[in-house]
CSV table of C-alpha atoms in Angstrom, one decimal:
chain,number,residue,atom,x,y,z
V,166,UNK,CA,-38.5,13.2,-4.4
V,167,UNK,CA,-42.3,11.6,-4.5
V,168,UNK,CA,-41.1,9.4,-7.4
V,169,UNK,CA,-38.3,8.1,-5.2
V,170,UNK,CA,-40.7,7.5,-2.4
V,171,UNK,CA,-42.9,5.5,-4.6
V,172,UNK,CA,-39.9,3.4,-5.7
V,173,UNK,CA,-38.9,2.8,-2.1
V,174,UNK,CA,-42.5,1.6,-1.2
V,175,UNK,CA,-42.1,-0.8,-4.5
V,176,UNK,CA,-38.8,-1.9,-3.1
V,177,UNK,CA,-40.0,-2.9,0.2
V,178,UNK,CA,-42.8,-5.1,-1.0
V,179,UNK,CA,-40.6,-6.8,-3.3
V,180,UNK,CA,-38.0,-7.5,-1.0
V,181,UNK,CA,-39.8,-7.5,2.4
V,182,UNK,CA,-38.3,-11.1,3.4
V,183,UNK,CA,-35.8,-11.7,0.9
V,184,UNK,CA,-33.1,-9.2,1.1
V,185,UNK,CA,-32.8,-9.4,4.6
V,186,UNK,CA,-31.7,-13.0,4.3
V,187,UNK,CA,-29.2,-12.0,1.7
V,188,UNK,CA,-26.9,-9.6,4.1
V,189,UNK,CA,-28.5,-8.6,7.4
V,190,UNK,CA,-27.3,-5.1,8.3
V,191,UNK,CA,-30.0,-3.9,11.0
V,192,UNK,CA,-29.0,-2.8,14.3
V,193,UNK,CA,-27.2,-5.6,16.3
V,194,UNK,CA,-24.9,-6.1,18.9
V,195,UNK,CA,-21.4,-7.4,18.1
V,196,UNK,CA,-21.5,-10.8,19.6
V,197,UNK,CA,-24.4,-11.7,17.6
V,198,UNK,CA,-23.5,-10.6,14.3
V,199,UNK,CA,-24.0,-13.5,11.4
V,200,UNK,CA,-23.4,-11.4,8.6
V,201,UNK,CA,-22.0,-13.4,5.5
V,202,UNK,CA,-19.4,-11.2,4.5
V,203,UNK,CA,-15.8,-10.7,4.9
V,204,UNK,CA,-15.6,-9.3,8.7
V,205,UNK,CA,-12.9,-6.9,10.0
V,206,UNK,CA,-12.0,-8.0,13.7
V,207,UNK,CA,-13.3,-5.5,16.6
V,208,UNK,CA,-10.3,-4.1,18.2
V,209,UNK,CA,-11.4,-0.5,18.6
V,210,UNK,CA,-12.8,0.5,21.8
V,211,UNK,CA,-16.3,1.8,22.2
V,212,UNK,CA,-14.9,5.3,22.6
V,213,UNK,CA,-13.2,5.4,19.6
V,214,UNK,CA,-16.1,4.0,17.7
V,215,UNK,CA,-18.0,6.8,19.0
V,216,UNK,CA,-15.4,9.3,18.1
V,217,UNK,CA,-15.5,7.8,14.5
V,218,UNK,CA,-19.5,8.0,14.6
V,219,UNK,CA,-19.2,11.6,15.8
V,220,UNK,CA,-16.6,12.4,13.2
V,221,UNK,CA,-19.0,11.1,10.3
V,222,UNK,CA,-21.9,13.2,11.5
V,223,UNK,CA,-20.0,16.3,11.2
V,224,UNK,CA,-18.8,15.7,7.7
V,225,UNK,CA,-20.4,17.9,4.9
V,226,UNK,CA,-22.9,16.5,2.7
V,227,UNK,CA,-21.3,18.6,0.0
V,228,UNK,CA,-17.8,17.4,0.4
V,229,UNK,CA,-15.9,17.0,-3.1
V,230,UNK,CA,-15.2,13.7,-4.3
V,231,UNK,CA,-11.7,15.1,-5.5
V,232,UNK,CA,-8.4,14.3,-4.0
V,233,UNK,CA,-7.8,13.0,-0.3
V,234,UNK,CA,-9.2,16.0,1.8
V,235,UNK,CA,-7.6,16.4,5.4
V,236,UNK,CA,-7.3,13.6,8.1
V,237,UNK,CA,-6.3,13.5,11.4
V,238,UNK,CA,-2.8,12.2,12.0
V,239,UNK,CA,-2.7,8.5,13.0
V,240,UNK,CA,-0.6,7.0,15.8
V,241,UNK,CA,3.1,7.5,14.8
V,242,UNK,CA,3.8,3.9,15.7
V,243,UNK,CA,1.9,2.9,12.6
V,244,UNK,CA,2.4,6.2,10.3
V,245,UNK,CA,6.2,6.4,10.6
V,246,UNK,CA,7.0,3.3,8.6
V,247,UNK,CA,10.2,3.4,6.2
V,248,UNK,CA,8.6,3.6,2.9
V,249,UNK,CA,11.7,3.4,1.1
V,250,UNK,CA,11.7,1.3,-2.1
V,251,UNK,CA,7.6,1.4,-1.8
V,252,UNK,CA,7.7,2.1,-5.5
V,253,UNK,CA,9.0,-1.3,-6.3
V,254,UNK,CA,5.9,-3.4,-6.0
V,255,UNK,CA,5.2,-5.5,-9.1
V,256,UNK,CA,1.7,-6.1,-10.6
V,257,UNK,CA,0.5,-8.7,-12.9
V,258,UNK,CA,-1.8,-6.4,-14.8
V,259,UNK,CA,-2.1,-2.8,-15.9
V,260,UNK,CA,-5.3,-2.2,-13.6
V,261,UNK,CA,-3.6,-3.1,-10.6
V,262,UNK,CA,-0.4,-0.8,-11.5
V,263,UNK,CA,-3.1,2.0,-12.1
V,264,UNK,CA,-4.3,1.2,-8.8
V,265,UNK,CA,-0.8,0.9,-6.8
V,266,UNK,CA,-0.2,4.4,-8.2
V,267,UNK,CA,-3.5,5.8,-7.2
V,268,UNK,CA,-2.8,4.4,-3.6
V,269,UNK,CA,0.4,5.9,-3.4
V,270,UNK,CA,-0.6,9.4,-4.2
V,271,UNK,CA,-1.9,9.4,-0.8
V,272,UNK,CA,1.0,10.1,1.8
V,273,UNK,CA,-0.6,8.2,4.6
V,274,UNK,CA,-0.7,4.9,1.9
V,275,UNK,CA,2.0,2.3,2.9
V,276,UNK,CA,2.5,-0.8,0.7
V,277,UNK,CA,5.4,-2.8,1.6
V,278,UNK,CA,8.0,-3.2,-1.3
V,279,UNK,CA,8.1,-7.0,-0.5
V,280,UNK,CA,4.6,-7.2,-1.7
V,281,UNK,CA,3.5,-8.1,-5.4
V,282,UNK,CA,0.4,-8.9,-7.3
V,283,UNK,CA,0.7,-12.0,-9.6
V,284,UNK,CA,-1.8,-14.4,-11.0
V,285,UNK,CA,-3.1,-16.9,-8.2
V,286,UNK,CA,-3.3,-20.6,-8.3
V,287,UNK,CA,-6.9,-20.3,-7.3
V,288,UNK,CA,-7.9,-18.1,-10.1
V,289,UNK,CA,-7.6,-14.3,-11.1
V,290,UNK,CA,-4.8,-12.4,-9.3
V,291,UNK,CA,-3.6,-12.6,-5.7
V,292,UNK,CA,-1.2,-11.0,-3.3
V,293,UNK,CA,2.4,-12.5,-2.9
V,294,UNK,CA,5.4,-12.1,-0.8
V,295,UNK,CA,7.6,-10.9,-3.8
V,296,UNK,CA,11.1,-10.5,-3.6
V,297,UNK,CA,11.5,-10.9,0.3
V,298,UNK,CA,10.3,-13.1,3.0
V,299,UNK,CA,8.0,-11.5,5.3
V,300,UNK,CA,8.3,-11.8,9.3
V,301,UNK,CA,5.6,-12.3,11.8
V,302,UNK,CA,3.7,-9.1,12.5
V,303,UNK,CA,5.6,-7.0,9.7
V,304,UNK,CA,3.5,-4.3,8.2
V,305,UNK,CA,2.3,-5.2,4.8
V,306,UNK,CA,-0.3,-2.4,3.9
V,307,UNK,CA,-1.7,0.8,5.5
V,308,UNK,CA,-4.7,2.0,3.3
V,309,UNK,CA,-6.3,5.5,4.2
V,310,UNK,CA,-10.0,5.1,4.9
V,311,UNK,CA,-10.6,8.1,2.3
V,312,UNK,CA,-9.4,5.5,-0.4
V,313,UNK,CA,-12.1,2.9,0.6
V,314,UNK,CA,-15.5,3.1,-0.5
V,315,UNK,CA,-17.8,4.1,2.5
V,316,UNK,CA,-21.4,4.8,3.5
V,317,UNK,CA,-20.2,8.4,3.2
V,318,UNK,CA,-19.1,8.3,-0.3
V,319,UNK,CA,-23.0,7.8,-1.0
V,320,UNK,CA,-24.3,9.8,1.8
V,321,UNK,CA,-22.3,13.0,0.8
V,322,UNK,CA,-22.8,12.4,-3.2
V,323,UNK,CA,-23.4,15.8,-5.0
V,324,UNK,CA,-25.8,14.4,-7.2
V,325,UNK,CA,-27.7,11.4,-5.3
V,326,UNK,CA,-26.8,11.9,-1.8
V,327,UNK,CA,-30.2,13.2,-0.8
V,328,UNK,CA,-31.8,9.8,-2.4
V,329,UNK,CA,-29.2,7.4,-0.8
V,330,UNK,CA,-29.9,9.2,2.6
V,331,UNK,CA,-33.6,8.5,2.1
V,332,UNK,CA,-32.7,5.0,1.6
V,333,UNK,CA,-30.7,5.0,4.7
V,334,UNK,CA,-33.3,6.8,7.0
V,335,UNK,CA,-36.2,4.7,5.7
V,336,UNK,CA,-33.9,1.5,6.4
V,337,UNK,CA,-34.9,-0.5,3.5
V,338,UNK,CA,-33.8,-4.1,3.6
V,339,UNK,CA,-30.2,-4.2,3.5
V,340,UNK,CA,-29.9,-0.6,3.0
V,341,UNK,CA,-26.1,-0.4,3.6
V,342,UNK,CA,-25.3,-3.0,0.5
V,343,UNK,CA,-27.9,-1.0,-1.7
V,344,UNK,CA,-25.9,2.2,-1.1
V,345,UNK,CA,-22.7,0.7,-1.5
V,346,UNK,CA,-23.7,-1.2,-4.8
V,347,UNK,CA,-25.6,1.5,-5.9
V,348,UNK,CA,-23.1,4.3,-5.6
V,349,UNK,CA,-20.4,2.4,-7.3
V,350,UNK,CA,-22.9,1.3,-10.1
V,351,UNK,CA,-23.7,5.4,-10.5
V,352,UNK,CA,-20.1,6.2,-10.4
V,353,UNK,CA,-19.0,3.2,-13.0
V,354,UNK,CA,-21.7,4.6,-15.4
V,355,UNK,CA,-20.4,8.1,-15.2
V,356,UNK,CA,-17.0,7.1,-16.1
V,357,UNK,CA,-18.3,5.1,-19.4
V,358,UNK,CA,-19.8,8.7,-20.1
V,359,UNK,CA,-16.2,10.4,-19.9
V,360,UNK,CA,-13.6,10.3,-22.7
V,361,UNK,CA,-10.5,11.6,-21.2
V,362,UNK,CA,-8.1,11.8,-18.5
V,363,UNK,CA,-9.5,15.1,-17.3
V,364,UNK,CA,-13.1,13.9,-17.0
V,365,UNK,CA,-12.1,10.7,-15.8
V,366,UNK,CA,-10.4,12.4,-12.8
V,367,UNK,CA,-13.8,13.4,-11.4
V,368,UNK,CA,-14.4,9.9,-10.5
V,369,UNK,CA,-12.5,9.6,-7.2
V,370,UNK,CA,-12.2,5.7,-7.0
V,371,UNK,CA,-11.8,5.0,-10.8
V,372,UNK,CA,-8.4,3.4,-10.4
V,373,UNK,CA,-10.0,1.1,-7.8
V,374,UNK,CA,-13.0,0.6,-9.5
V,375,UNK,CA,-11.5,-0.4,-12.8
V,376,UNK,CA,-9.6,-3.2,-11.2
V,377,UNK,CA,-12.6,-5.2,-9.9
V,378,UNK,CA,-15.1,-7.6,-12.0
V,379,UNK,CA,-17.7,-5.8,-13.4
V,380,UNK,CA,-18.4,-8.6,-15.9
V,381,UNK,CA,-18.3,-12.3,-16.2
V,382,UNK,CA,-14.9,-13.9,-16.3
V,383,UNK,CA,-13.1,-10.7,-15.3
V,384,UNK,CA,-10.4,-11.8,-12.8
V,385,UNK,CA,-11.8,-15.5,-12.9
V,386,UNK,CA,-15.3,-14.2,-11.3
V,387,UNK,CA,-18.4,-16.5,-12.3
V,388,UNK,CA,-21.0,-15.2,-9.7
V,389,UNK,CA,-24.7,-16.4,-10.0
V,390,UNK,CA,-25.6,-12.8,-10.9
V,391,UNK,CA,-23.7,-13.3,-13.9
V,392,UNK,CA,-25.7,-16.4,-15.2
V,393,UNK,CA,-28.5,-16.5,-17.5
V,394,UNK,CA,-32.1,-17.6,-16.5
V,395,UNK,CA,-31.7,-20.6,-18.4
V,396,UNK,CA,-28.2,-21.5,-16.6
V,397,UNK,CA,-29.7,-20.8,-13.3
V,398,UNK,CA,-32.7,-23.1,-14.0
V,399,UNK,CA,-31.0,-25.8,-15.6
V,400,UNK,CA,-27.9,-26.1,-13.2
V,401,UNK,CA,-29.5,-25.0,-9.9
V,402,UNK,CA,-33.1,-26.0,-9.7
V,403,UNK,CA,-33.6,-28.5,-7.1
V,404,UNK,CA,-29.9,-27.6,-5.5
V,405,UNK,CA,-29.3,-26.2,-2.0
V,406,UNK,CA,-28.2,-23.1,-3.5
V,407,UNK,CA,-31.2,-22.5,-6.0
V,408,UNK,CA,-33.6,-20.6,-3.4
V,409,UNK,CA,-30.6,-18.2,-2.5
V,410,UNK,CA,-29.6,-17.5,-5.9
V,411,UNK,CA,-33.2,-16.6,-6.8
V,412,UNK,CA,-33.5,-14.3,-3.9
V,413,UNK,CA,-30.4,-12.6,-4.8
V,414,UNK,CA,-31.2,-12.1,-8.4
V,415,UNK,CA,-34.6,-10.8,-7.7
V,416,UNK,CA,-33.4,-8.4,-5.2
V,417,UNK,CA,-30.8,-7.1,-7.5
V,418,UNK,CA,-33.7,-6.5,-10.0
V,419,UNK,CA,-35.6,-4.6,-7.5
V,420,UNK,CA,-32.7,-2.6,-6.7
V,421,UNK,CA,-32.2,-1.6,-10.4
V,422,UNK,CA,-35.9,-0.5,-10.4
V,423,UNK,CA,-35.2,1.7,-7.3
V,424,UNK,CA,-31.7,3.2,-8.4
V,425,UNK,CA,-33.1,4.0,-12.0
V,426,UNK,CA,-35.4,6.6,-10.3
V,427,UNK,CA,-32.4,8.8,-9.5
V,428,UNK,CA,-29.4,7.4,-11.3
V,429,UNK,CA,-30.5,7.5,-14.8
V,430,UNK,CA,-31.5,11.4,-14.7
V,431,UNK,CA,-28.1,11.9,-13.2
V,432,UNK,CA,-26.1,10.1,-15.9
V,433,UNK,CA,-28.6,11.8,-18.5
V,434,UNK,CA,-27.7,15.1,-17.4
V,435,UNK,CA,-23.9,14.5,-17.4
V,436,UNK,CA,-24.3,13.1,-21.1
V,437,UNK,CA,-26.4,16.1,-22.1
V,438,UNK,CA,-23.7,18.6,-20.5
V,439,UNK,CA,-21.3,16.7,-22.6
V,440,UNK,CA,-22.8,17.0,-25.7
V,441,UNK,CA,-23.0,20.8,-25.1
V,442,UNK,CA,-19.5,20.9,-24.7
V,443,UNK,CA,-18.7,18.6,-27.6
V,444,UNK,CA,-20.7,18.9,-30.6
V,445,UNK,CA,-19.3,16.0,-32.5
V,446,UNK,CA,-21.0,13.7,-30.0
V,447,UNK,CA,-23.9,11.8,-31.8
V,448,UNK,CA,-27.3,13.5,-31.1
V,449,UNK,CA,-30.5,11.2,-29.7
V,450,UNK,CA,-33.7,11.6,-28.5
V,451,UNK,CA,-34.3,11.5,-24.7
V,452,UNK,CA,-36.6,8.2,-24.7
V,453,UNK,CA,-33.3,6.4,-26.5
V,454,UNK,CA,-30.7,7.7,-24.0
V,455,UNK,CA,-33.1,6.6,-21.2
V,456,UNK,CA,-33.3,3.1,-22.7
V,457,UNK,CA,-29.7,3.1,-23.5
V,458,UNK,CA,-28.6,4.5,-19.7
V,459,UNK,CA,-31.4,1.9,-18.1
V,460,UNK,CA,-29.7,-1.2,-19.9
V,461,UNK,CA,-26.2,0.1,-18.8
V,462,UNK,CA,-27.7,0.3,-15.0
V,463,UNK,CA,-28.8,-2.9,-15.2
V,464,UNK,CA,-25.5,-4.5,-16.2
V,465,UNK,CA,-23.7,-1.9,-13.8
V,466,UNK,CA,-25.8,-2.8,-10.8
V,467,UNK,CA,-25.5,-6.5,-11.1
V,468,UNK,CA,-21.5,-6.0,-11.3
V,469,UNK,CA,-21.7,-3.8,-8.6
V,470,UNK,CA,-23.6,-6.2,-6.4
V,471,UNK,CA,-21.4,-8.9,-7.3
V,472,UNK,CA,-18.2,-6.7,-6.1
V,473,UNK,CA,-20.1,-5.7,-3.0
V,474,UNK,CA,-21.4,-9.3,-2.3
V,475,UNK,CA,-17.8,-11.1,-2.8
V,476,UNK,CA,-15.7,-8.2,-1.9
V,477,UNK,CA,-16.9,-6.1,0.8
V,478,UNK,CA,-16.1,-6.1,4.4
V,479,UNK,CA,-18.2,-5.6,7.4
V,480,UNK,CA,-17.4,-3.4,10.0
V,481,UNK,CA,-19.2,-3.2,13.6
V,482,UNK,CA,-19.5,0.6,14.5
V,483,UNK,CA,-21.0,2.0,17.6
V,484,UNK,CA,-23.3,5.0,17.8
V,485,UNK,CA,-23.5,7.4,20.7
V,486,UNK,CA,-26.8,5.6,21.9
V,487,UNK,CA,-24.8,2.4,22.2
V,488,UNK,CA,-26.3,0.7,19.4
V,489,UNK,CA,-24.0,-1.6,17.3
V,490,UNK,CA,-24.6,-1.5,13.5
V,491,UNK,CA,-23.1,-3.3,10.7
V,492,UNK,CA,-21.4,-1.0,8.1
V,493,UNK,CA,-20.2,-2.5,4.5
V,494,UNK,CA,-17.1,-1.2,3.0
V,495,UNK,CA,-14.7,-2.0,0.2
V,496,UNK,CA,-11.1,-1.9,0.6
V,497,UNK,CA,-8.9,-1.5,-2.2
V,498,UNK,CA,-5.8,-3.4,-2.6
V,499,UNK,CA,-6.6,-5.7,0.6
V,500,UNK,CA,-9.7,-7.3,-1.3
V,501,UNK,CA,-7.0,-8.5,-3.8
V,502,UNK,CA,-5.9,-11.3,-1.3
V,503,UNK,CA,-7.8,-14.7,-1.9
V,504,UNK,CA,-9.5,-16.8,1.0
V,505,UNK,CA,-7.9,-19.3,3.0
V,506,UNK,CA,-9.4,-20.8,6.5
V,507,UNK,CA,-5.9,-20.6,7.6
V,508,UNK,CA,-4.9,-17.1,6.6
V,509,UNK,CA,-1.3,-15.9,7.1
V,510,UNK,CA,-2.5,-12.2,7.5
V,511,UNK,CA,-4.4,-10.2,10.1
V,512,UNK,CA,-6.4,-7.0,9.3
V,513,UNK,CA,-6.5,-4.3,12.2
V,514,UNK,CA,-9.0,-1.5,11.8
V,515,UNK,CA,-8.4,1.9,13.0
V,516,UNK,CA,-10.0,5.2,12.8
V,517,UNK,CA,-8.2,6.7,9.9
V,518,UNK,CA,-6.9,3.8,8.1
V,519,UNK,CA,-6.6,-0.1,7.9
V,520,UNK,CA,-3.6,-1.9,8.3
V,521,UNK,CA,-2.7,-5.7,7.2
V,522,UNK,CA,0.0,-7.6,9.0
V,523,UNK,CA,1.6,-10.8,8.5
V,524,UNK,CA,0.4,-13.4,11.1
V,525,UNK,CA,3.4,-15.4,11.0
V,526,UNK,CA,6.6,-15.8,8.8
V,527,UNK,CA,5.8,-15.8,5.1
V,528,UNK,CA,8.1,-17.2,2.8
V,529,UNK,CA,9.4,-15.3,-0.5
V,530,UNK,CA,7.2,-16.3,-3.4
V,531,UNK,CA,4.2,-17.3,-1.0
V,532,UNK,CA,0.8,-16.0,-1.5
V,533,UNK,CA,-0.8,-14.1,1.0
V,534,UNK,CA,-4.5,-15.3,2.1
V,535,UNK,CA,-7.0,-13.4,4.3
V,536,UNK,CA,-10.3,-15.4,5.9
V,537,UNK,CA,-13.7,-14.0,4.4
V,538,UNK,CA,-15.4,-16.2,6.6
V,539,UNK,CA,-14.9,-19.1,8.7
V,540,UNK,CA,-15.5,-22.6,6.8
V,541,UNK,CA,-18.3,-23.6,8.9
V,542,UNK,CA,-21.3,-25.3,7.8
V,543,UNK,CA,-23.6,-23.7,10.5
V,544,UNK,CA,-22.0,-20.1,9.6
V,545,UNK,CA,-21.9,-20.4,5.8
V,546,UNK,CA,-22.3,-23.7,4.0
V,547,UNK,CA,-20.5,-24.3,0.7
V,548,UNK,CA,-23.5,-23.6,-1.5
V,549,UNK,CA,-24.0,-20.4,0.3
V,550,UNK,CA,-20.4,-19.7,0.1
V,551,UNK,CA,-20.9,-20.1,-4.0
V,552,UNK,CA,-23.7,-17.6,-4.1
V,553,UNK,CA,-22.1,-15.0,-1.9
V,554,UNK,CA,-18.6,-15.0,-3.2
V,555,UNK,CA,-18.7,-16.9,-6.4
V,556,UNK,CA,-16.4,-20.0,-5.5
V,557,UNK,CA,-16.6,-22.9,-2.9
V,558,UNK,CA,-13.2,-22.9,-0.8
V,559,UNK,CA,-10.8,-25.8,-1.8
V,560,UNK,CA,-12.8,-26.6,-4.8
V,561,UNK,CA,-10.7,-26.4,-8.0
V,562,UNK,CA,-13.5,-28.3,-10.3
V,563,UNK,CA,-15.5,-25.9,-12.4
V,564,UNK,CA,-19.0,-25.2,-10.5
V,565,UNK,CA,-21.0,-26.2,-13.4
V,566,UNK,CA,-19.6,-29.9,-13.4
V,567,UNK,CA,-20.0,-30.0,-9.6
V,568,UNK,CA,-23.8,-29.2,-10.2
V,569,UNK,CA,-24.2,-31.4,-13.5
V,570,UNK,CA,-23.0,-34.5,-11.5
V,571,UNK,CA,-25.2,-33.5,-8.2
V,572,UNK,CA,-22.3,-33.1,-6.1
V,573,UNK,CA,-23.2,-33.3,-2.0
V,574,UNK,CA,-21.7,-29.6,-1.7
V,575,UNK,CA,-25.1,-28.6,-3.6
V,576,UNK,CA,-27.7,-31.6,-2.9
V,577,UNK,CA,-28.9,-33.5,-0.1
V,578,UNK,CA,-27.3,-36.7,0.5
V,579,UNK,CA,-30.4,-38.9,-1.0
V,580,UNK,CA,-29.9,-36.9,-4.5
V,581,UNK,CA,-26.2,-36.8,-4.7
V,582,UNK,CA,-23.2,-38.5,-6.6
V,583,UNK,CA,-19.9,-38.9,-4.7
């Protein structure tokens, strides 16, 4: 633990100003939050938020990652939805088919039989009203929180929970994002060590984790964290996005150093255990294994931050002392939806699940949209939409071409072309 404390000190020095600007997660009041993330609407009463907080505090730090565990029954008005035909959802890719199957293993999941996943005109995949129109206020999803990736997954992790709790308690800059990204990176690396369905089943969220973009070009993702240093310097230097891009990239590099002190030993121990069980696996020395895992960790953390920055939702949670903090969480299937400033769906958070409803009547074959952030230059200008989410709303032209012709979206007006 001394090594981790030293690494935390190094991380604090390296990111003392930078990372706070990326995703502010310090204690805030609900009315003043400005986090650049997809946000869940605040519909819960303070009493319900406190109840949720108390429930989390009571959870065992050694809880198993397998299965769905026990959950309190939710309001019957939402739980008692006719799920007839819910197995008929269609998916345009095998990874999403596995995701749908995994979600439906939880009896509290509801996925409308009218919903389908298909290629989106905006790139990658999106959600659609597949075989029938969807009426206003109709329930589309109900995703149990135990299927979501939350702080509790990191804090209760059997291998790294103590280190993640230290990150939280020391309040490293944007500790919430470090925990979410660090934990899914660790899980991703462990999954890569496993070579059969039995061992992969130990990774609770694997069907979800394999449905998100871990590398450049996957699902149409071209985030600046996947760019080479040469691309950043050639295309972004002098642009409005340059400083933000450098800040994020440096922060991720520092996070790799911090996480390596406890993630690498965890993966190394699993690799050795698997070799002991299977003598046909190749044997290498410890230094070679460490270097190999470190290289994998760099790639995994980069991908994990892309996933967390572009897909995580921010939820305000009130504790017993009345303070409100923003917690980051990943919402499987809900994050398949593309962004629109005029969304046709609305999210509603509850203690045990998140639901998605139709905001208006949706025609058969129409794509479903959620609003990641209000398209407001005072809140998040186009160049920051790009550095956070990997795209600019309403722009279909490749970002590299916009930068090459010095579009006013990325450059001050006196240095731009139309």
